[in-house]
PDB file of C-alpha atoms and ligand atoms in Angstrom:
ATOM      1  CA  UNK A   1      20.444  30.648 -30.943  1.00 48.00           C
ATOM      2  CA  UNK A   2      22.647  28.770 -29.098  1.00 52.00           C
ATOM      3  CA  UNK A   3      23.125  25.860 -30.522  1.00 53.00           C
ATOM      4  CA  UNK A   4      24.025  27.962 -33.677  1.00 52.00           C
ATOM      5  CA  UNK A   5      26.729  29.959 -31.334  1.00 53.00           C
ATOM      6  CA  UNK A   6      27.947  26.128 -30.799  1.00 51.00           C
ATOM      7  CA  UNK A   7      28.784  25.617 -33.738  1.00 51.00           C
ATOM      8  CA  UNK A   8      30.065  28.595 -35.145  1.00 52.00           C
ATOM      9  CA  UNK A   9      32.452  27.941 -32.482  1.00 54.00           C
ATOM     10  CA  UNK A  10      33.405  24.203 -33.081  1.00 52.00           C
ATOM     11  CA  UNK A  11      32.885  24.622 -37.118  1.00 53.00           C
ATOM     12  CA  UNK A  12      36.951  24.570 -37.592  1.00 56.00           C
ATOM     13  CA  UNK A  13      36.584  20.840 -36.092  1.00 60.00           C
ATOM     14  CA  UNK A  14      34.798  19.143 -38.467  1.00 67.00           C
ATOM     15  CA  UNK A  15      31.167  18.899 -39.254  1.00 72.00           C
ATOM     16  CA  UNK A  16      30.703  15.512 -38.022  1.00 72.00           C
ATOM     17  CA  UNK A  17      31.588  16.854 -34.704  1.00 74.00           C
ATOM     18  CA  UNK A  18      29.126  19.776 -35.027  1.00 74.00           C
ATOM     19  CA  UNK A  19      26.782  18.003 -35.342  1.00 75.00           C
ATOM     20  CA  UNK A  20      26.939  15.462 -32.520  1.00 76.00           C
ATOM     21  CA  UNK A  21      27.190  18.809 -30.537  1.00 77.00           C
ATOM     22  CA  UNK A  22      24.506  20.126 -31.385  1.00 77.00           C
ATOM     23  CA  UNK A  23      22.843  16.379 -31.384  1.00 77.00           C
ATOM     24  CA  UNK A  24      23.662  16.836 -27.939  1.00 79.00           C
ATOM     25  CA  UNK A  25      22.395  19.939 -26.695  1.00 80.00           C
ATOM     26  CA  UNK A  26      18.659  19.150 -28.380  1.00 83.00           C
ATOM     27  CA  UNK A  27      18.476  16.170 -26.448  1.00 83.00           C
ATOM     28  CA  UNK A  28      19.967  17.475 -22.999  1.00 85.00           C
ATOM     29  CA  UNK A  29      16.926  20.130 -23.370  1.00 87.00           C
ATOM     30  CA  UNK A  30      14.382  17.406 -24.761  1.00 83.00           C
ATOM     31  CA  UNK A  31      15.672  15.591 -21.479  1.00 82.00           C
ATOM     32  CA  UNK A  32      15.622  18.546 -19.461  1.00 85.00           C
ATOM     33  CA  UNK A  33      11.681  19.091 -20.897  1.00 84.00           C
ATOM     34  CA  UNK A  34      10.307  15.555 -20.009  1.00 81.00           C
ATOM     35  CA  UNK A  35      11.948  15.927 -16.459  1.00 83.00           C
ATOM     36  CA  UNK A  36       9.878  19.052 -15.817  1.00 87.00           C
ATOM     37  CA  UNK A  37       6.998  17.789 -17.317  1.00 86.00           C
ATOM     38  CA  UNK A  38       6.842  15.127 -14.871  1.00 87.00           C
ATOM     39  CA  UNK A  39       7.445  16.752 -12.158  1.00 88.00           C
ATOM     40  CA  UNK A  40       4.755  19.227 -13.052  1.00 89.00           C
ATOM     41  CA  UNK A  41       2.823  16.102 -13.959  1.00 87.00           C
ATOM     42  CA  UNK A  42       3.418  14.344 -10.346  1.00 89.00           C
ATOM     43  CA  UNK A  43       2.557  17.550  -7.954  1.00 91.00           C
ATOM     44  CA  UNK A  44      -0.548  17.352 -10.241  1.00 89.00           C
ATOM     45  CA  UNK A  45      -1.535  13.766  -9.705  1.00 88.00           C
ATOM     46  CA  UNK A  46      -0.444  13.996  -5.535  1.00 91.00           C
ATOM     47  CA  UNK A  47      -2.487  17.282  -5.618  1.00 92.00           C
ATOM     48  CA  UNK A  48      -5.973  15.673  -6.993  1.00 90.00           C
ATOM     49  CA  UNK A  49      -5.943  13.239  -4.096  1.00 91.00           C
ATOM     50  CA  UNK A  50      -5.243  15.210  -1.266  1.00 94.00           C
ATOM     51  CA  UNK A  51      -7.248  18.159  -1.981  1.00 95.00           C
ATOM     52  CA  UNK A  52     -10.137  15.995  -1.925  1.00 94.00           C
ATOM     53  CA  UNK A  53      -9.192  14.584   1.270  1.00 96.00           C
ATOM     54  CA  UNK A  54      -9.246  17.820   2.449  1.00 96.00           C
ATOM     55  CA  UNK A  55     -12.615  18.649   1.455  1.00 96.00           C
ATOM     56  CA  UNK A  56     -13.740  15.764   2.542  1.00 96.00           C
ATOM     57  CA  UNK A  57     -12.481  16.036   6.029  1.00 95.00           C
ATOM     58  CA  UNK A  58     -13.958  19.237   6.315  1.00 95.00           C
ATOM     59  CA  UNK A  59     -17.382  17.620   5.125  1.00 95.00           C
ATOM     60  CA  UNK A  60     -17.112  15.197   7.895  1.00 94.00           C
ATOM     61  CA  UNK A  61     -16.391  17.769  10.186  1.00 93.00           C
ATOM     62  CA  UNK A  62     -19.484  19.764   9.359  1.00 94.00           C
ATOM     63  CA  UNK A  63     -21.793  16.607   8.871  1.00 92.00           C
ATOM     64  CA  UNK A  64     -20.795  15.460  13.036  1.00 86.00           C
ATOM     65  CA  UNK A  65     -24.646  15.212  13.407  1.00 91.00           C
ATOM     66  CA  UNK A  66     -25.619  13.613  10.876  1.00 94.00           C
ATOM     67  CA  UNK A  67     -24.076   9.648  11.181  1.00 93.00           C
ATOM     68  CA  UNK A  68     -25.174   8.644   7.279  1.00 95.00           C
ATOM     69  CA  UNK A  69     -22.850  11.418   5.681  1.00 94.00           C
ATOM     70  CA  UNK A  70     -20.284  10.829   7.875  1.00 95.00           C
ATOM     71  CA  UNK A  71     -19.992   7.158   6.569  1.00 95.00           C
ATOM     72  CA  UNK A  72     -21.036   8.530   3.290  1.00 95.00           C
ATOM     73  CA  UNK A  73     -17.624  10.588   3.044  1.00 95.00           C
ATOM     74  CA  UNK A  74     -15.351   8.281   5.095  1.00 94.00           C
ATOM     75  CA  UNK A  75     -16.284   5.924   2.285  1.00 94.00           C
ATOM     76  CA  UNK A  76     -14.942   8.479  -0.101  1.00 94.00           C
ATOM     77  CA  UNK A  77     -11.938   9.010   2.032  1.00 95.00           C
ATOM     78  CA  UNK A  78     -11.340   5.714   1.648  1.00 94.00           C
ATOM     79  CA  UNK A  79     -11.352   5.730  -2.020  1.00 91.00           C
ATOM     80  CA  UNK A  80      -9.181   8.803  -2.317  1.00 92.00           C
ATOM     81  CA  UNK A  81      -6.035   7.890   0.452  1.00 93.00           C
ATOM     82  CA  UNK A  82      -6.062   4.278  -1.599  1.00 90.00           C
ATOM     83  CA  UNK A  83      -5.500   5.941  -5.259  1.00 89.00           C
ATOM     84  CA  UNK A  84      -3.008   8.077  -2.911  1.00 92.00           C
ATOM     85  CA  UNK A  85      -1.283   4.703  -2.010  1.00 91.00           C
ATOM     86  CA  UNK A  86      -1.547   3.004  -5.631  1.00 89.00           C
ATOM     87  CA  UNK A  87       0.395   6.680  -7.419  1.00 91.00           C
ATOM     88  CA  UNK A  88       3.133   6.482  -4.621  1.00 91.00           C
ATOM     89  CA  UNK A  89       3.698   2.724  -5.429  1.00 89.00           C
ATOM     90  CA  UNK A  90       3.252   2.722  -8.391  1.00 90.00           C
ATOM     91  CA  UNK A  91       5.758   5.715  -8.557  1.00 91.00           C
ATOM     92  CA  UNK A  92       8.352   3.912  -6.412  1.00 89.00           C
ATOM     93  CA  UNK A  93       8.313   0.720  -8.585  1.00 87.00           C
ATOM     94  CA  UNK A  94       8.906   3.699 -11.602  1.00 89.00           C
ATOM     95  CA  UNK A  95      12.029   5.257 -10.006  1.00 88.00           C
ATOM     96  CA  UNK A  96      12.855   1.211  -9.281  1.00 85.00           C
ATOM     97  CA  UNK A  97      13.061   0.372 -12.626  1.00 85.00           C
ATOM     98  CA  UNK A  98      14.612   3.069 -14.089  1.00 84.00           C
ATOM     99  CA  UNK A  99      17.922   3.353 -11.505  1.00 82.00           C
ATOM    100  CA  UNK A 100      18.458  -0.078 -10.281  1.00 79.00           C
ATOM    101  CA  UNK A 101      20.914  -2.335 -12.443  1.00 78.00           C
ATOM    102  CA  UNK A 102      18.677  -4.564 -14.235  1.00 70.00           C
ATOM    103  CA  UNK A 103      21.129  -7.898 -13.675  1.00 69.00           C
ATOM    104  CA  UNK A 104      20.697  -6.789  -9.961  1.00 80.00           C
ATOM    105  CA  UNK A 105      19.177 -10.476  -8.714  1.00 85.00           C
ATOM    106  CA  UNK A 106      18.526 -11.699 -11.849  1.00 91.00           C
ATOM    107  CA  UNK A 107      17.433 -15.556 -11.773  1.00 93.00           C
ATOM    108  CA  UNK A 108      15.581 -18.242 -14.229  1.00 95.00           C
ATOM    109  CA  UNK A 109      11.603 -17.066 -12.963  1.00 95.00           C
ATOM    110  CA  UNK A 110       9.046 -19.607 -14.001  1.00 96.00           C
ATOM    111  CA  UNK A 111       6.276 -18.469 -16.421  1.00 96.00           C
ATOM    112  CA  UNK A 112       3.627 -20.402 -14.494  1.00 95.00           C
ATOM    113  CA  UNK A 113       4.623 -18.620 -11.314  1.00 95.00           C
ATOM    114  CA  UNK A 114       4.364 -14.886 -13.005  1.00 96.00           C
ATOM    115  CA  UNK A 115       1.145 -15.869 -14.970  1.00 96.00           C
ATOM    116  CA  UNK A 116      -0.565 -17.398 -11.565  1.00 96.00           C
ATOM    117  CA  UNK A 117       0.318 -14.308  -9.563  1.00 96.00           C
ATOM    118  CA  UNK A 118      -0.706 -11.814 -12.436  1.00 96.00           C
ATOM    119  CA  UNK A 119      -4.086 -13.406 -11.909  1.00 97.00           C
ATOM    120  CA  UNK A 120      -4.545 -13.879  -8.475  1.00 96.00           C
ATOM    121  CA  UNK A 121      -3.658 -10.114  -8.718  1.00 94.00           C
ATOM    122  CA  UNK A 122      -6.703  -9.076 -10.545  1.00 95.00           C
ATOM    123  CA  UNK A 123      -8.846 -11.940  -9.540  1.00 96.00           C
ATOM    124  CA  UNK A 124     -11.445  -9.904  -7.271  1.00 95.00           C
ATOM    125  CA  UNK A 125     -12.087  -7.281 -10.248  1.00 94.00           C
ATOM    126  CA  UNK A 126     -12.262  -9.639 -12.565  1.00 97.00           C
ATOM    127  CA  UNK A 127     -15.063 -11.732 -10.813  1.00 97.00           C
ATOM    128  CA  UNK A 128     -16.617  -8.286  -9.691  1.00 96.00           C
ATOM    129  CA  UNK A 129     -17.189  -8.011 -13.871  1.00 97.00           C
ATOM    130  CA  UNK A 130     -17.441 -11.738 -14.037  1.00 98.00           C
ATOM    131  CA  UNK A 131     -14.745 -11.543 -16.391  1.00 98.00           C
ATOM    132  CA  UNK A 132     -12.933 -15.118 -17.222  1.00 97.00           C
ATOM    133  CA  UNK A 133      -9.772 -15.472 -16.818  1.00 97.00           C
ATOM    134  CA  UNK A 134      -7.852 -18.405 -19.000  1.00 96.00           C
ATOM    135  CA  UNK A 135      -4.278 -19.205 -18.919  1.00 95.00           C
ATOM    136  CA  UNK A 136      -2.590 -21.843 -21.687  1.00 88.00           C
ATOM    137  CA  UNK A 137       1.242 -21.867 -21.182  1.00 79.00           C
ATOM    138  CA  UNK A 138       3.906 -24.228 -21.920  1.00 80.00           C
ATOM    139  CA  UNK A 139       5.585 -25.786 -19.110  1.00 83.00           C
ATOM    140  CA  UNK A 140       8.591 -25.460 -18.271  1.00 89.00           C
ATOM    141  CA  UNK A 141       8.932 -21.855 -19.477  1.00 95.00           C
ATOM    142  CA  UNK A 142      11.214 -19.765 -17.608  1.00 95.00           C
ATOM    143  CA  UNK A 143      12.990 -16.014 -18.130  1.00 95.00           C
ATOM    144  CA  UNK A 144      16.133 -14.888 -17.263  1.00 93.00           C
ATOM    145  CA  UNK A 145      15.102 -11.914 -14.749  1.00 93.00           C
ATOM    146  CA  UNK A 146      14.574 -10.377 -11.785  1.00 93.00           C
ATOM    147  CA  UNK A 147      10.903 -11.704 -10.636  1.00 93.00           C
ATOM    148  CA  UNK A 148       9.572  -9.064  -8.814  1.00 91.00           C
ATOM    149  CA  UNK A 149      10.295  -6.540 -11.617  1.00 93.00           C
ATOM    150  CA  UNK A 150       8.698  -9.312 -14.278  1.00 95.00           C
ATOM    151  CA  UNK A 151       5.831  -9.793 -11.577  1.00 94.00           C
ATOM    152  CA  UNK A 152       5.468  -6.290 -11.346  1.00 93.00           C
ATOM    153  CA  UNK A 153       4.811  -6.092 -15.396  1.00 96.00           C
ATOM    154  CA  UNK A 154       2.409  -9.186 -16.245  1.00 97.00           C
ATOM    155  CA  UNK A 155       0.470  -8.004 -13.240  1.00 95.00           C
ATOM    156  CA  UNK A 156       0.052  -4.793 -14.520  1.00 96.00           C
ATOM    157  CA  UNK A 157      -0.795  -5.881 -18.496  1.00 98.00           C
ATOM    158  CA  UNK A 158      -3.446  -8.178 -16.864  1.00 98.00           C
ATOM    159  CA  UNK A 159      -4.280  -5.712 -14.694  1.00 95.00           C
ATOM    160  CA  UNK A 160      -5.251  -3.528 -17.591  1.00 96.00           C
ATOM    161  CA  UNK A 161      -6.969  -5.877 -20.131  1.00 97.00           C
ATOM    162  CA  UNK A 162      -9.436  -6.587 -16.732  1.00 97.00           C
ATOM    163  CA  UNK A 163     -10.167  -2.958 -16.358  1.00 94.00           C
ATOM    164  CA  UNK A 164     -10.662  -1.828 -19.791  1.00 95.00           C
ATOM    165  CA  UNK A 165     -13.335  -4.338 -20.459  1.00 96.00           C
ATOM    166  CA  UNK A 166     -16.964  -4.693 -20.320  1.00 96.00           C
ATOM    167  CA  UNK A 167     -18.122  -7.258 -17.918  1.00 97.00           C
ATOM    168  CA  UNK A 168     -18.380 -11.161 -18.984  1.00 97.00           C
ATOM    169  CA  UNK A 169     -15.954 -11.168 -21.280  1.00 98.00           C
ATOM    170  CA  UNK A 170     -12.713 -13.064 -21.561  1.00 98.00           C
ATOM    171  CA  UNK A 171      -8.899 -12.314 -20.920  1.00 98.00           C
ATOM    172  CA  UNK A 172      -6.643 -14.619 -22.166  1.00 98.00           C
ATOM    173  CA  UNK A 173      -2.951 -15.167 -21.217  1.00 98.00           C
ATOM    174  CA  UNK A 174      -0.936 -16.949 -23.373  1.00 97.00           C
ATOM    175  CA  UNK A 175       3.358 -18.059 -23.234  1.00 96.00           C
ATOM    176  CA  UNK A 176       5.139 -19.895 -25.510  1.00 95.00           C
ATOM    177  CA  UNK A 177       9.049 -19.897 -26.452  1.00 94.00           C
ATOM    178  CA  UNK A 178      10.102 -18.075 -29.823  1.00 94.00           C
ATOM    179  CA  UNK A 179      13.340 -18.856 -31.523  1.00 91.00           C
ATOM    180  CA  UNK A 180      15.404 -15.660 -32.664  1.00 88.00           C
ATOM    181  CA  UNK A 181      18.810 -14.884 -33.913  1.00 88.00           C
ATOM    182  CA  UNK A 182      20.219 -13.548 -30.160  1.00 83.00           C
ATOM    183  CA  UNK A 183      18.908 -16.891 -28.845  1.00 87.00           C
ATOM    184  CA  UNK A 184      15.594 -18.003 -27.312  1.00 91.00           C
ATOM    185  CA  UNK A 185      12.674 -15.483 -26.360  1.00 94.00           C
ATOM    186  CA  UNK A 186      10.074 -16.370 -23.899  1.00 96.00           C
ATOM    187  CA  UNK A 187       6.648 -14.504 -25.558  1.00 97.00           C
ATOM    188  CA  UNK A 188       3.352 -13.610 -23.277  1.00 98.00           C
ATOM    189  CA  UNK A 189       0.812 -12.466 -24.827  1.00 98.00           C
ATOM    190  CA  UNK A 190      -2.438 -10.759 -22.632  1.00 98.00           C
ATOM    191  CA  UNK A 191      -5.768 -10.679 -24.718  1.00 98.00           C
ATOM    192  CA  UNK A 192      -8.871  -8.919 -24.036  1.00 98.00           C
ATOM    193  CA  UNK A 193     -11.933  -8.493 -25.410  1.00 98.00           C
ATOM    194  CA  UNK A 194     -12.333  -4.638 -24.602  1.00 96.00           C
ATOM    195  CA  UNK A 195     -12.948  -0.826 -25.360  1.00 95.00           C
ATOM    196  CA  UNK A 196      -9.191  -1.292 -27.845  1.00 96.00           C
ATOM    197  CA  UNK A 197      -6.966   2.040 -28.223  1.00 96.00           C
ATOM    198  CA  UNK A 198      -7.531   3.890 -31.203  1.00 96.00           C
ATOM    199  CA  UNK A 199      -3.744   4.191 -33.687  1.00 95.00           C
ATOM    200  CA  UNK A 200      -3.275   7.489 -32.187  1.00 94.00           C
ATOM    201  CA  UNK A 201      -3.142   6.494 -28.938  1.00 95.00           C
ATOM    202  CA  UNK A 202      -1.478   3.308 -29.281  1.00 95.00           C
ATOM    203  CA  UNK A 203       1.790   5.639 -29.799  1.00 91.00           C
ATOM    204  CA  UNK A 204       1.440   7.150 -26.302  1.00 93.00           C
ATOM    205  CA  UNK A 205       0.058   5.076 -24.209  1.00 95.00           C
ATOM    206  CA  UNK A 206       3.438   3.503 -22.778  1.00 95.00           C
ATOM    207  CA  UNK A 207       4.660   7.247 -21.651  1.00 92.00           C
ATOM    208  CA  UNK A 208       4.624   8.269 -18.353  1.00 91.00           C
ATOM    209  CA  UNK A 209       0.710   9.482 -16.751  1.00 89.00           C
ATOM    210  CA  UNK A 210      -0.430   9.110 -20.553  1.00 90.00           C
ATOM    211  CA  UNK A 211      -4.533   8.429 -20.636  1.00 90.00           C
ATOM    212  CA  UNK A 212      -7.004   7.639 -23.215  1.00 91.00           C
ATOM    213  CA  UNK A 213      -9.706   8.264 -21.003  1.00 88.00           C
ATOM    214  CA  UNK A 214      -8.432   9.808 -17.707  1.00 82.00           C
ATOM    215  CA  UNK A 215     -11.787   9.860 -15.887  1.00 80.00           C
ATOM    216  CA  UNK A 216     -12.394   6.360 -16.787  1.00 79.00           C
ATOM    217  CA  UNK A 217      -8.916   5.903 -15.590  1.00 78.00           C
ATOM    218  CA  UNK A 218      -8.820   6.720 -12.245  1.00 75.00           C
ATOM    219  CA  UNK A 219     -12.338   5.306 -11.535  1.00 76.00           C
ATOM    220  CA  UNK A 220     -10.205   2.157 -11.978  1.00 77.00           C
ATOM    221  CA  UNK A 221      -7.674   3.737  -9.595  1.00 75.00           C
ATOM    222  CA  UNK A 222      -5.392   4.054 -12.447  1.00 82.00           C
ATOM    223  CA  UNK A 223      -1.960   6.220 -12.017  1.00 86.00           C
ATOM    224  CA  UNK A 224      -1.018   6.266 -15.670  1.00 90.00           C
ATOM    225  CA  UNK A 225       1.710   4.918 -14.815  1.00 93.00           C
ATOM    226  CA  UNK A 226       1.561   0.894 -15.291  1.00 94.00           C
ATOM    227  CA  UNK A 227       2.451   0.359 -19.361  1.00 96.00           C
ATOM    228  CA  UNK A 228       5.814   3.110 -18.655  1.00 95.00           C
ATOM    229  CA  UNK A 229       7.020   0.564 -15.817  1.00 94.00           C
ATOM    230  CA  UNK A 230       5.773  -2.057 -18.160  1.00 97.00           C
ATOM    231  CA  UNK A 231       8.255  -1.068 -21.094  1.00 96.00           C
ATOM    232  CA  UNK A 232      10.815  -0.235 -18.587  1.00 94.00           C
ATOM    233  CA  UNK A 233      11.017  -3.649 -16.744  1.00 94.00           C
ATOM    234  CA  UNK A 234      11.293  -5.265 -20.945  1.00 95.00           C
ATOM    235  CA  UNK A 235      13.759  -2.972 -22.089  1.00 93.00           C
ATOM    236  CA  UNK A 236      16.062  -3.259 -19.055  1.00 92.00           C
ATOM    237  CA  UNK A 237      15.628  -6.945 -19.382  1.00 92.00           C
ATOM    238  CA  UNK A 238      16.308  -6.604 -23.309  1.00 91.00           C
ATOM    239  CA  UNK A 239      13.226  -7.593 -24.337  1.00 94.00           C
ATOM    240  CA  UNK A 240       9.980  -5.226 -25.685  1.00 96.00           C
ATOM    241  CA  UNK A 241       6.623  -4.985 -25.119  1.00 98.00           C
ATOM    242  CA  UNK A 242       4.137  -3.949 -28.131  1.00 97.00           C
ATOM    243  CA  UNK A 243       0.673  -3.793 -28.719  1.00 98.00           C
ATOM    244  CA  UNK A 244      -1.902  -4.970 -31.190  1.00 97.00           C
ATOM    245  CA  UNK A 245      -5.894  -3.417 -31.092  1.00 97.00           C
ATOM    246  CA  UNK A 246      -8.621  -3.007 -32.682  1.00 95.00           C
ATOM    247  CA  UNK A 247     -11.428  -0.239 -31.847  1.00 94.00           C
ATOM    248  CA  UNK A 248     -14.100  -1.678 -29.889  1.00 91.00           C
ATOM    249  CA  UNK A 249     -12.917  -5.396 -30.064  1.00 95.00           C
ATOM    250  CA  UNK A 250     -10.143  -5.340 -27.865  1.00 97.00           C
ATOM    251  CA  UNK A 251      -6.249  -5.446 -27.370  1.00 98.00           C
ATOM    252  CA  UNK A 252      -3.388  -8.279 -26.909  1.00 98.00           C
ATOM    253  CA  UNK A 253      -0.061  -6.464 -24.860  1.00 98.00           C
ATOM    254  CA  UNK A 254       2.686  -9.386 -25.760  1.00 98.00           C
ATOM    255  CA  UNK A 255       5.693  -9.463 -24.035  1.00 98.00           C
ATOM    256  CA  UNK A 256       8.868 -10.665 -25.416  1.00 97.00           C
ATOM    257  CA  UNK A 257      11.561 -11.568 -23.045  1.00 96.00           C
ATOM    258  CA  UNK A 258      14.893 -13.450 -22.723  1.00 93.00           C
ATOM    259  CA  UNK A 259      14.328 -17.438 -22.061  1.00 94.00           C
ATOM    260  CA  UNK A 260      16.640 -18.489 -19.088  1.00 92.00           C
ATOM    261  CA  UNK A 261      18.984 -21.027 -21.054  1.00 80.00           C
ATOM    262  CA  UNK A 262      19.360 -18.510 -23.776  1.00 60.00           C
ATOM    263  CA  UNK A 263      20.396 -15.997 -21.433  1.00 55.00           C
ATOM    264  CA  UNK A 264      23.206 -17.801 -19.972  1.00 52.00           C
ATOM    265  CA  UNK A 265      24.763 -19.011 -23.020  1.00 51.00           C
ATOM    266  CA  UNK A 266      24.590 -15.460 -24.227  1.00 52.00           C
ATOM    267  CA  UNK A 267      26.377 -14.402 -20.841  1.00 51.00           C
ATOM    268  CA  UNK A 268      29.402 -17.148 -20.762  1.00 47.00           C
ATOM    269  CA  UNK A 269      29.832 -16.812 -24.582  1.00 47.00           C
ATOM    270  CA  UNK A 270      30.693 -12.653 -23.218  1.00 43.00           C
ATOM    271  CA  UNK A 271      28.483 -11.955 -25.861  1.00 44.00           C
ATOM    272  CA  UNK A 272      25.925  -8.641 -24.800  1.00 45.00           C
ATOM    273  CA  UNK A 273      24.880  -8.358 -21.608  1.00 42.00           C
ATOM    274  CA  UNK A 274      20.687  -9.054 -21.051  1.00 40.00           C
TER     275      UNK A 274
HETATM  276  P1  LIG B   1      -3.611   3.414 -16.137  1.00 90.70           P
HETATM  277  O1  LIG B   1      -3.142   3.462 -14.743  1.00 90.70           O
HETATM  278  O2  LIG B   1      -4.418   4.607 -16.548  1.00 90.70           O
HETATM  279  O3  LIG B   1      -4.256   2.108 -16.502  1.00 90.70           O
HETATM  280  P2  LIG B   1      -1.454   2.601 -17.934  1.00 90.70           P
HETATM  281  O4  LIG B   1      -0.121   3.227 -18.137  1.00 90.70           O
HETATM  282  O5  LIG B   1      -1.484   1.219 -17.422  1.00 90.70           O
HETATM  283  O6  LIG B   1      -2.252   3.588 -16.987  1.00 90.70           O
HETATM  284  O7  LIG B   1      -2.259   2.665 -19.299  1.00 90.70           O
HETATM  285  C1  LIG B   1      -2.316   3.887 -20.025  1.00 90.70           C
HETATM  286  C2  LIG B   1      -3.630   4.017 -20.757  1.00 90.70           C
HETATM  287  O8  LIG B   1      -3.687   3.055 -21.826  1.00 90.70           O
HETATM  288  C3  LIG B   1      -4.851   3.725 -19.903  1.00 90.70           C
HETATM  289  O9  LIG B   1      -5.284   4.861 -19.212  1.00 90.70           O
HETATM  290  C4  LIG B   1      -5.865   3.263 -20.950  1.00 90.70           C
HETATM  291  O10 LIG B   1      -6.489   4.387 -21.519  1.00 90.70           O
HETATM  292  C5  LIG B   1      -5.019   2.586 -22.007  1.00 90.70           C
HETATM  293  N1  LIG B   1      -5.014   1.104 -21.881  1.00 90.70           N
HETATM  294  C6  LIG B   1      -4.076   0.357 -21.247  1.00 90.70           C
HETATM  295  N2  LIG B   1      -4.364  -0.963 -21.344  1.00 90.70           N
HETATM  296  C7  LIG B   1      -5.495  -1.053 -22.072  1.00 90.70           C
HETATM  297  C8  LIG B   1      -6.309  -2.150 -22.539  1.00 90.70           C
HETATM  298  N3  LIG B   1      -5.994  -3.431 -22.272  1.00 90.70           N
HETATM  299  N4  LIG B   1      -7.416  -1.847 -23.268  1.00 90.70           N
HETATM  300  C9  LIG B   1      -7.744  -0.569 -23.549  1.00 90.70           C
HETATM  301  N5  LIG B   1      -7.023   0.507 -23.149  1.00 90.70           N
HETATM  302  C10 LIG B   1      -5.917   0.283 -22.412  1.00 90.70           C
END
């Protein structure tokens, strides 16, 4: 309908022109789409939480005689305002990656450092599941980036690979340096031994409050939203992230990012930006 009226209108003008209009319009509305259905998808996510707060308060109320089910629901309470906590983080560090410049404090961060905190991060779950934790990187690695925003995505990779697998099992986190045509890359590569993502779901998994499982998600206190700020934090350093798995046998998330000396050479040659 409309986009036809478009270009009826512009048709004198060339068709190349056309259609970039109408190029344009389809993705303004495909934009226009995934903005609602996030918004729809966030008042959905803060709603779960708080409704059971409220029911819970209410319990606690009604239960003011008996001292058990009091602590019995102030333990749920708990569990509920701290997936609260995690979706509002994990929401800000979204909105952080996508609007702040990605040079913004930009600075050579050491592999060894991200890779230590990543698993000091996830070290209580892990041992929880007595889940082993092995790290083998080159020294001296070190990515040209902002190291929160890098921290923010190795922690959440590990993060993962720890809570989609079965206890005693192994999570391995490996970084080496990869030669390619724009100059160095600096790769990480987070293997697990886990439940895997089937092909299907291997294509949606890095969109925004995408779930296999989403009861098994949240259990975990998942939000959804860790692999989207995952692929943001690569692309805006102009790296990727991508994923290899296997059904039932597990998954490796590798990261590919730019190595620190590469990164400056590519800057003072004026070549593109990282
Ligand atoms: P969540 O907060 O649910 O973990 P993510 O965006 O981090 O959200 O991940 C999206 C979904 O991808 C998860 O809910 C899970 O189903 C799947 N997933 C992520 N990492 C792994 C992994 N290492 N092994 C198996 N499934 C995974």
């Amino acid at each position: 309908g409309e986009a036809l009226a478009v270009s009826a209108r512009v048709a004198p003008l060339g068709s190349r022109l056309v259609l970039l209009l109408v190029e344009d319009l389809t993705e303004a509305r495909r934009i226009e789409a995934v903005r609602r259905d996030f918004v729809a998808n966030v008042s959905h996510e803060l709603k779960t939480p708080v409704g059971a707060l409220s029911l819970l308060s209410e319990a606690v109320m009604d239960a003011s005689d008996d001292p058990e089910a009091v602590t019995r629901f102030a333990g749920r309470m708990q569990i509920e305002a701290t997936r609260l906590t995690n979706l509002v983080q994990e929401l800000i560090d979204l909105s952080r990656v996508q609007n702040d410049d990605p040079l913004e404090d930009s600075e050579p961060v050491r592999v060894e450092e991200l890779v230590a905190e990543a698993i000091d991060r996830s070290r209580q779950t892990a041992s929880a599941k007595q889940i082993t934790m092995a790290a083998g990187a080159a020294a001296d690695l070190r990515i040209w980036g902002n190291r929160g925003k890098l921290a923010a995505a190795l922690g959440n990779l590990v993060e993962n690979a720890v809570n989609y697998s079965p206890a005693r099992t192994r999570v391995g986190i490996s970084a080496r340096r990869v030669s390619a045509p724009g100059g160095d890359l600096i790769e990480i590569a987070v293997t697990d031994q886990g439940i895997g993502i089937s092909e299907k779901d291997r294509e949606r998994i890095f969109e925004r409050f995408y779930r296999v499982d989403p009861a098994r998600s949240r259990a975990t206190g998942g939000t959804g939203l860790g692999l989207a700020i995952v692929k943001h934090v690569a692309a805006s350093h102009g790296g990727e992230v991508t994923v290899w798995s296997s059904e039932g046998q597990g998954s490796t998330f590798t990261l590919r990012l730019p190595e620190a000396g590469a990164a400056k050479e590519r800057a003072t040659s004026g070549q593109d930006r990282v």
